[in-house]
Amino acid sequence: MPEEEVHSDVHSIRIHLDRLLTERGMTLTELSAQVGITVVNLSVLKNGRAKAIRFSTLSRICDVLQCQPGDLITHDPAET
C-alpha cells in the first residue's frame, strides 16, 4: 500500500464539541434533536473520527450552539 494511502486518515483537525456542549449544558441527544442529525453521526464527529462535515451540518450545529465554526473546529499541526 502506498504511504500516501496509509496516512490518509491522519489529520490535524480537532473538534471541540464536548467542550461546547458542556459550556451550554446540553447533551449530545439534545443537540441531535435540534440539529436533525443522528446521535451516532454527532458522536463520530465528537470523537474525532469524522472524515468530513458538510457546511450545512456545520451551519446547523453553529446555529444551535450559538458559536462560530472556529469555536468548534481548530487546526493543530503538531498533532499530525
PDB file of N, CA and C in Angstrom:
ATOM      1  N   MET A   1       0.858  -1.180   0.000  1.00  0.00           N
ATOM      2  CA  MET A   1       0.000   0.000   0.000  1.00  0.00           C
ATOM      3  C   MET A   1       0.900   1.238   0.000  1.00  0.00           C
ATOM      4  N   PRO A   2       0.660   2.181  -0.908  1.00  0.00           N
ATOM      5  CA  PRO A   2       1.484   3.396  -0.927  1.00  0.00           C
ATOM      6  C   PRO A   2       1.362   4.166   0.379  1.00  0.00           C
ATOM      7  N   GLU A   3       2.456   4.814   0.770  1.00  0.00           N
ATOM      8  CA  GLU A   3       2.475   5.551   2.039  1.00  0.00           C
ATOM      9  C   GLU A   3       1.369   6.600   2.091  1.00  0.00           C
ATOM     10  N   GLU A   4       1.077   7.216   0.966  1.00  0.00           N
ATOM     11  CA  GLU A   4       0.026   8.240   0.905  1.00  0.00           C
ATOM     12  C   GLU A   4      -1.303   7.684   1.415  1.00  0.00           C
ATOM     13  N   GLU A   5      -1.631   6.439   1.038  1.00  0.00           N
ATOM     14  CA  GLU A   5      -2.878   5.828   1.474  1.00  0.00           C
ATOM     15  C   GLU A   5      -2.834   5.449   2.948  1.00  0.00           C
ATOM     16  N   VAL A   6      -1.690   5.017   3.430  1.00  0.00           N
ATOM     17  CA  VAL A   6      -1.558   4.625   4.830  1.00  0.00           C
ATOM     18  C   VAL A   6      -1.871   5.798   5.746  1.00  0.00           C
ATOM     19  N   HIS A   7      -1.440   6.997   5.373  1.00  0.00           N
ATOM     20  CA  HIS A   7      -1.610   8.170   6.219  1.00  0.00           C
ATOM     21  C   HIS A   7      -2.819   9.013   5.845  1.00  0.00           C
ATOM     22  N   SER A   8      -3.689   8.504   4.995  1.00  0.00           N
ATOM     23  CA  SER A   8      -4.822   9.302   4.533  1.00  0.00           C
ATOM     24  C   SER A   8      -5.802   9.642   5.659  1.00  0.00           C
ATOM     25  N   ASP A   9      -5.831   8.860   6.749  1.00  0.00           N
ATOM     26  CA  ASP A   9      -6.743   9.128   7.853  1.00  0.00           C
ATOM     27  C   ASP A   9      -6.151  10.071   8.887  1.00  0.00           C
ATOM     28  N   VAL A  10      -4.875  10.370   8.786  1.00  0.00           N
ATOM     29  CA  VAL A  10      -4.205  11.229   9.753  1.00  0.00           C
ATOM     30  C   VAL A  10      -4.467  12.687   9.383  1.00  0.00           C
ATOM     31  N   HIS A  11      -4.930  13.431  10.337  1.00  0.00           N
ATOM     32  CA  HIS A  11      -5.167  14.856  10.115  1.00  0.00           C
ATOM     33  C   HIS A  11      -4.963  15.609  11.411  1.00  0.00           C
ATOM     34  N   SER A  12      -4.885  16.902  11.298  1.00  0.00           N
ATOM     35  CA  SER A  12      -4.609  17.728  12.477  1.00  0.00           C
ATOM     36  C   SER A  12      -5.783  18.630  12.831  1.00  0.00           C
ATOM     37  N   ILE A  13      -6.979  18.221  12.441  1.00  0.00           N
ATOM     38  CA  ILE A  13      -8.195  18.965  12.775  1.00  0.00           C
ATOM     39  C   ILE A  13      -8.749  18.418  14.086  1.00  0.00           C
ATOM     40  N   ARG A  14      -9.066  19.297  14.996  1.00  0.00           N
ATOM     41  CA  ARG A  14      -9.637  18.913  16.289  1.00  0.00           C
ATOM     42  C   ARG A  14     -11.055  19.479  16.413  1.00  0.00           C
ATOM     43  N   ILE A  15     -11.946  18.651  16.931  1.00  0.00           N
ATOM     44  CA  ILE A  15     -13.343  19.029  17.133  1.00  0.00           C
ATOM     45  C   ILE A  15     -13.570  19.218  18.624  1.00  0.00           C
ATOM     46  N   HIS A  16     -14.185  20.330  18.983  1.00  0.00           N
ATOM     47  CA  HIS A  16     -14.378  20.682  20.395  1.00  0.00           C
ATOM     48  C   HIS A  16     -15.860  20.641  20.796  1.00  0.00           C
ATOM     49  N   LEU A  17     -16.558  19.647  20.277  1.00  0.00           N
ATOM     50  CA  LEU A  17     -17.991  19.526  20.550  1.00  0.00           C
ATOM     51  C   LEU A  17     -18.257  19.240  22.026  1.00  0.00           C
ATOM     52  N   ASP A  18     -17.446  18.405  22.650  1.00  0.00           N
ATOM     53  CA  ASP A  18     -17.620  18.104  24.084  1.00  0.00           C
ATOM     54  C   ASP A  18     -17.605  19.377  24.930  1.00  0.00           C
ATOM     55  N   ARG A  19     -16.596  20.212  24.686  1.00  0.00           N
ATOM     56  CA  ARG A  19     -16.453  21.446  25.462  1.00  0.00           C
ATOM     57  C   ARG A  19     -17.654  22.359  25.248  1.00  0.00           C
ATOM     58  N   LEU A  20     -18.075  22.523  23.998  1.00  0.00           N
ATOM     59  CA  LEU A  20     -19.206  23.405  23.709  1.00  0.00           C
ATOM     60  C   LEU A  20     -20.499  22.879  24.331  1.00  0.00           C
ATOM     61  N   LEU A  21     -20.694  21.575  24.283  1.00  0.00           N
ATOM     62  CA  LEU A  21     -21.895  21.000  24.904  1.00  0.00           C
ATOM     63  C   LEU A  21     -21.874  21.225  26.414  1.00  0.00           C
ATOM     64  N   THR A  22     -20.732  21.014  27.037  1.00  0.00           N
ATOM     65  CA  THR A  22     -20.605  21.222  28.483  1.00  0.00           C
ATOM     66  C   THR A  22     -20.872  22.678  28.838  1.00  0.00           C
ATOM     67  N   GLU A  23     -20.274  23.596  28.082  1.00  0.00           N
ATOM     68  CA  GLU A  23     -20.455  25.025  28.352  1.00  0.00           C
ATOM     69  C   GLU A  23     -21.923  25.441  28.226  1.00  0.00           C
ATOM     70  N   ARG A  24     -22.668  24.756  27.376  1.00  0.00           N
ATOM     71  CA  ARG A  24     -24.062  25.130  27.151  1.00  0.00           C
ATOM     72  C   ARG A  24     -25.040  24.251  27.927  1.00  0.00           C
ATOM     73  N   GLY A  25     -24.514  23.310  28.697  1.00  0.00           N
ATOM     74  CA  GLY A  25     -25.369  22.431  29.488  1.00  0.00           C
ATOM     75  C   GLY A  25     -26.290  21.591  28.618  1.00  0.00           C
ATOM     76  N   MET A  26     -25.776  21.123  27.496  1.00  0.00           N
ATOM     77  CA  MET A  26     -26.584  20.391  26.527  1.00  0.00           C
ATOM     78  C   MET A  26     -26.003  18.999  26.338  1.00  0.00           C
ATOM     79  N   THR A  27     -26.858  18.029  26.088  1.00  0.00           N
ATOM     80  CA  THR A  27     -26.397  16.673  25.806  1.00  0.00           C
ATOM     81  C   THR A  27     -26.303  16.470  24.296  1.00  0.00           C
ATOM     82  N   LEU A  28     -25.611  15.418  23.912  1.00  0.00           N
ATOM     83  CA  LEU A  28     -25.499  15.072  22.505  1.00  0.00           C
ATOM     84  C   LEU A  28     -26.875  14.729  21.939  1.00  0.00           C
ATOM     85  N   THR A  29     -27.713  14.102  22.742  1.00  0.00           N
ATOM     86  CA  THR A  29     -29.068  13.751  22.317  1.00  0.00           C
ATOM     87  C   THR A  29     -29.893  15.007  22.055  1.00  0.00           C
ATOM     88  N   GLU A  30     -29.778  16.005  22.912  1.00  0.00           N
ATOM     89  CA  GLU A  30     -30.498  17.269  22.710  1.00  0.00           C
ATOM     90  C   GLU A  30     -30.010  17.971  21.449  1.00  0.00           C
ATOM     91  N   LEU A  31     -28.694  17.995  21.257  1.00  0.00           N
ATOM     92  CA  LEU A  31     -28.147  18.623  20.054  1.00  0.00           C
ATOM     93  C   LEU A  31     -28.636  17.886  18.813  1.00  0.00           C
ATOM     94  N   SER A  32     -28.632  16.579  18.866  1.00  0.00           N
ATOM     95  CA  SER A  32     -29.095  15.760  17.748  1.00  0.00           C
ATOM     96  C   SER A  32     -30.522  16.122  17.353  1.00  0.00           C
ATOM     97  N   ALA A  33     -31.399  16.230  18.335  1.00  0.00           N
ATOM     98  CA  ALA A  33     -32.802  16.562  18.069  1.00  0.00           C
ATOM     99  C   ALA A  33     -32.944  17.948  17.462  1.00  0.00           C
ATOM    100  N   GLN A  34     -32.161  18.905  17.947  1.00  0.00           N
ATOM    101  CA  GLN A  34     -32.279  20.281  17.462  1.00  0.00           C
ATOM    102  C   GLN A  34     -31.628  20.494  16.098  1.00  0.00           C
ATOM    103  N   VAL A  35     -30.580  19.729  15.830  1.00  0.00           N
ATOM    104  CA  VAL A  35     -29.850  19.894  14.572  1.00  0.00           C
ATOM    105  C   VAL A  35     -30.438  19.006  13.471  1.00  0.00           C
ATOM    106  N   GLY A  36     -31.035  17.881  13.870  1.00  0.00           N
ATOM    107  CA  GLY A  36     -31.595  16.960  12.884  1.00  0.00           C
ATOM    108  C   GLY A  36     -30.560  16.000  12.327  1.00  0.00           C
ATOM    109  N   ILE A  37     -29.601  15.627  13.156  1.00  0.00           N
ATOM    110  CA  ILE A  37     -28.547  14.690  12.796  1.00  0.00           C
ATOM    111  C   ILE A  37     -28.570  13.570  13.832  1.00  0.00           C
ATOM    112  N   THR A  38     -28.310  12.355  13.413  1.00  0.00           N
ATOM    113  CA  THR A  38     -28.363  11.245  14.361  1.00  0.00           C
ATOM    114  C   THR A  38     -27.298  11.398  15.450  1.00  0.00           C
ATOM    115  N   VAL A  39     -27.601  10.837  16.593  1.00  0.00           N
ATOM    116  CA  VAL A  39     -26.651  10.843  17.701  1.00  0.00           C
ATOM    117  C   VAL A  39     -25.376  10.113  17.279  1.00  0.00           C
ATOM    118  N   VAL A  40     -25.511   9.049  16.512  1.00  0.00           N
ATOM    119  CA  VAL A  40     -24.347   8.284  16.060  1.00  0.00           C
ATOM    120  C   VAL A  40     -23.431   9.173  15.224  1.00  0.00           C
ATOM    121  N   ASN A  41     -23.987   9.925  14.283  1.00  0.00           N
ATOM    122  CA  ASN A  41     -23.157  10.792  13.441  1.00  0.00           C
ATOM    123  C   ASN A  41     -22.512  11.914  14.254  1.00  0.00           C
ATOM    124  N   LEU A  42     -23.250  12.480  15.195  1.00  0.00           N
ATOM    125  CA  LEU A  42     -22.653  13.503  16.059  1.00  0.00           C
ATOM    126  C   LEU A  42     -21.564  12.912  16.948  1.00  0.00           C
ATOM    127  N   SER A  43     -21.755  11.683  17.384  1.00  0.00           N
ATOM    128  CA  SER A  43     -20.749  11.016  18.209  1.00  0.00           C
ATOM    129  C   SER A  43     -19.463  10.783  17.420  1.00  0.00           C
ATOM    130  N   VAL A  44     -19.597  10.407  16.153  1.00  0.00           N
ATOM    131  CA  VAL A  44     -18.427  10.229  15.288  1.00  0.00           C
ATOM    132  C   VAL A  44     -17.677  11.551  15.174  1.00  0.00           C
ATOM    133  N   LEU A  45     -18.416  12.636  15.006  1.00  0.00           N
ATOM    134  CA  LEU A  45     -17.795  13.959  14.921  1.00  0.00           C
ATOM    135  C   LEU A  45     -17.133  14.321  16.252  1.00  0.00           C
ATOM    136  N   LYS A  46     -17.850  14.138  17.340  1.00  0.00           N
ATOM    137  CA  LYS A  46     -17.360  14.498  18.675  1.00  0.00           C
ATOM    138  C   LYS A  46     -16.091  13.746  19.040  1.00  0.00           C
ATOM    139  N   ASN A  47     -16.006  12.491  18.637  1.00  0.00           N
ATOM    140  CA  ASN A  47     -14.862  11.658  18.993  1.00  0.00           C
ATOM    141  C   ASN A  47     -13.709  11.759  18.003  1.00  0.00           C
ATOM    142  N   GLY A  48     -13.808  12.681  17.052  1.00  0.00           N
ATOM    143  CA  GLY A  48     -12.713  12.913  16.119  1.00  0.00           C
ATOM    144  C   GLY A  48     -12.551  11.856  15.051  1.00  0.00           C
ATOM    145  N   ARG A  49     -13.588  11.065  14.822  1.00  0.00           N
ATOM    146  CA  ARG A  49     -13.493  10.005  13.819  1.00  0.00           C
ATOM    147  C   ARG A  49     -14.102  10.405  12.478  1.00  0.00           C
ATOM    148  N   ALA A  50     -14.688  11.599  12.409  1.00  0.00           N
ATOM    149  CA  ALA A  50     -15.303  12.046  11.148  1.00  0.00           C
ATOM    150  C   ALA A  50     -14.221  12.391  10.136  1.00  0.00           C
ATOM    151  N   LYS A  51     -14.474  12.052   8.888  1.00  0.00           N
ATOM    152  CA  LYS A  51     -13.538  12.368   7.818  1.00  0.00           C
ATOM    153  C   LYS A  51     -13.934  13.656   7.112  1.00  0.00           C
ATOM    154  N   ALA A  52     -15.165  14.095   7.317  1.00  0.00           N
ATOM    155  CA  ALA A  52     -15.660  15.301   6.653  1.00  0.00           C
ATOM    156  C   ALA A  52     -16.901  15.792   7.385  1.00  0.00           C
ATOM    157  N   ILE A  53     -17.262  17.042   7.112  1.00  0.00           N
ATOM    158  CA  ILE A  53     -18.516  17.598   7.621  1.00  0.00           C
ATOM    159  C   ILE A  53     -19.074  18.526   6.547  1.00  0.00           C
ATOM    160  N   ARG A  54     -20.344  18.410   6.294  1.00  0.00           N
ATOM    161  CA  ARG A  54     -20.987  19.292   5.314  1.00  0.00           C
ATOM    162  C   ARG A  54     -21.143  20.676   5.925  1.00  0.00           C
ATOM    163  N   PHE A  55     -21.021  21.688   5.061  1.00  0.00           N
ATOM    164  CA  PHE A  55     -21.214  23.054   5.546  1.00  0.00           C
ATOM    165  C   PHE A  55     -22.622  23.238   6.101  1.00  0.00           C
ATOM    166  N   SER A  56     -23.614  22.586   5.524  1.00  0.00           N
ATOM    167  CA  SER A  56     -24.986  22.717   6.036  1.00  0.00           C
ATOM    168  C   SER A  56     -25.083  22.150   7.448  1.00  0.00           C
ATOM    169  N   THR A  57     -24.395  21.052   7.714  1.00  0.00           N
ATOM    170  CA  THR A  57     -24.371  20.465   9.052  1.00  0.00           C
ATOM    171  C   THR A  57     -23.633  21.376  10.015  1.00  0.00           C
ATOM    172  N   LEU A  58     -22.482  21.863   9.603  1.00  0.00           N
ATOM    173  CA  LEU A  58     -21.702  22.780  10.427  1.00  0.00           C
ATOM    174  C   LEU A  58     -22.517  24.019  10.767  1.00  0.00           C
ATOM    175  N   SER A  59     -23.217  24.535   9.790  1.00  0.00           N
ATOM    176  CA  SER A  59     -24.042  25.719   9.992  1.00  0.00           C
ATOM    177  C   SER A  59     -25.154  25.463  11.016  1.00  0.00           C
ATOM    178  N   ARG A  60     -25.819  24.306  10.912  1.00  0.00           N
ATOM    179  CA  ARG A  60     -26.891  23.986  11.868  1.00  0.00           C
ATOM    180  C   ARG A  60     -26.338  23.810  13.281  1.00  0.00           C
ATOM    181  N   ILE A  61     -25.193  23.143  13.399  1.00  0.00           N
ATOM    182  CA  ILE A  61     -24.576  22.970  14.717  1.00  0.00           C
ATOM    183  C   ILE A  61     -24.232  24.332  15.312  1.00  0.00           C
ATOM    184  N   CYS A  62     -23.638  25.202  14.504  1.00  0.00           N
ATOM    185  CA  CYS A  62     -23.278  26.542  14.985  1.00  0.00           C
ATOM    186  C   CYS A  62     -24.510  27.350  15.368  1.00  0.00           C
ATOM    187  N   ASP A  63     -25.591  27.216  14.596  1.00  0.00           N
ATOM    188  CA  ASP A  63     -26.834  27.916  14.931  1.00  0.00           C
ATOM    189  C   ASP A  63     -27.348  27.481  16.300  1.00  0.00           C
ATOM    190  N   VAL A  64     -27.401  26.171  16.516  1.00  0.00           N
ATOM    191  CA  VAL A  64     -27.941  25.637  17.771  1.00  0.00           C
ATOM    192  C   VAL A  64     -27.034  25.971  18.948  1.00  0.00           C
ATOM    193  N   LEU A  65     -25.723  25.840  18.758  1.00  0.00           N
ATOM    194  CA  LEU A  65     -24.784  26.094  19.852  1.00  0.00           C
ATOM    195  C   LEU A  65     -24.411  27.568  19.974  1.00  0.00           C
ATOM    196  N   GLN A  66     -24.924  28.379  19.066  1.00  0.00           N
ATOM    197  CA  GLN A  66     -24.630  29.814  19.039  1.00  0.00           C
ATOM    198  C   GLN A  66     -23.122  30.045  19.116  1.00  0.00           C
ATOM    199  N   CYS A  67     -22.439  29.474  18.132  1.00  0.00           N
ATOM    200  CA  CYS A  67     -20.984  29.593  18.078  1.00  0.00           C
ATOM    201  C   CYS A  67     -20.534  29.829  16.645  1.00  0.00           C
ATOM    202  N   GLN A  68     -19.262  30.065  16.499  1.00  0.00           N
ATOM    203  CA  GLN A  68     -18.638  30.202  15.193  1.00  0.00           C
ATOM    204  C   GLN A  68     -17.938  28.879  14.856  1.00  0.00           C
ATOM    205  N   PRO A  69     -17.732  28.585  13.573  1.00  0.00           N
ATOM    206  CA  PRO A  69     -17.034  27.349  13.214  1.00  0.00           C
ATOM    207  C   PRO A  69     -15.677  27.209  13.916  1.00  0.00           C
ATOM    208  N   GLY A  70     -14.974  28.312  14.120  1.00  0.00           N
ATOM    209  CA  GLY A  70     -13.682  28.273  14.791  1.00  0.00           C
ATOM    210  C   GLY A  70     -13.774  27.910  16.262  1.00  0.00           C
ATOM    211  N   ASP A  71     -14.972  28.040  16.853  1.00  0.00           N
ATOM    212  CA  ASP A  71     -15.167  27.598  18.238  1.00  0.00           C
ATOM    213  C   ASP A  71     -15.264  26.074  18.293  1.00  0.00           C
ATOM    214  N   LEU A  72     -15.736  25.491  17.207  1.00  0.00           N
ATOM    215  CA  LEU A  72     -15.984  24.044  17.129  1.00  0.00           C
ATOM    216  C   LEU A  72     -14.788  23.285  16.557  1.00  0.00           C
ATOM    217  N   ILE A  73     -14.096  23.909  15.598  1.00  0.00           N
ATOM    218  CA  ILE A  73     -13.024  23.225  14.861  1.00  0.00           C
ATOM    219  C   ILE A  73     -11.744  24.048  14.926  1.00  0.00           C
ATOM    220  N   THR A  74     -10.652  23.373  15.256  1.00  0.00           N
ATOM    221  CA  THR A  74      -9.346  24.034  15.213  1.00  0.00           C
ATOM    222  C   THR A  74      -8.354  23.147  14.469  1.00  0.00           C
ATOM    223  N   HIS A  75      -7.292  23.750  14.028  1.00  0.00           N
ATOM    224  CA  HIS A  75      -6.219  23.055  13.330  1.00  0.00           C
ATOM    225  C   HIS A  75      -4.999  23.046  14.232  1.00  0.00           C
ATOM    226  N   ASP A  76      -4.484  21.857  14.513  1.00  0.00           N
ATOM    227  CA  ASP A  76      -3.322  21.722  15.377  1.00  0.00           C
ATOM    228  C   ASP A  76      -2.256  20.918  14.636  1.00  0.00           C
ATOM    229  N   PRO A  77      -1.385  21.595  13.863  1.00  0.00           N
ATOM    230  CA  PRO A  77      -0.413  20.877  13.045  1.00  0.00           C
ATOM    231  C   PRO A  77       0.553  20.015  13.861  1.00  0.00           C
ATOM    232  N   ALA A  78       0.706  20.283  15.132  1.00  0.00           N
ATOM    233  CA  ALA A  78       1.590  19.462  15.963  1.00  0.00           C
ATOM    234  C   ALA A  78       1.038  18.052  16.159  1.00  0.00           C
ATOM    235  N   GLU A  79      -0.251  17.877  15.892  1.00  0.00           N
ATOM    236  CA  GLU A  79      -0.898  16.578  16.116  1.00  0.00           C
ATOM    237  C   GLU A  79      -0.704  15.597  14.971  1.00  0.00           C
ATOM    238  N   THR A  80      -0.209  16.038  13.807  1.00  0.00           N
ATOM    239  CA  THR A  80      -0.060  15.105  12.682  1.00  0.00           C
ATOM    240  C   THR A  80       1.195  14.294  12.788  1.00  0.00           C
TER     241      THR A  80
END
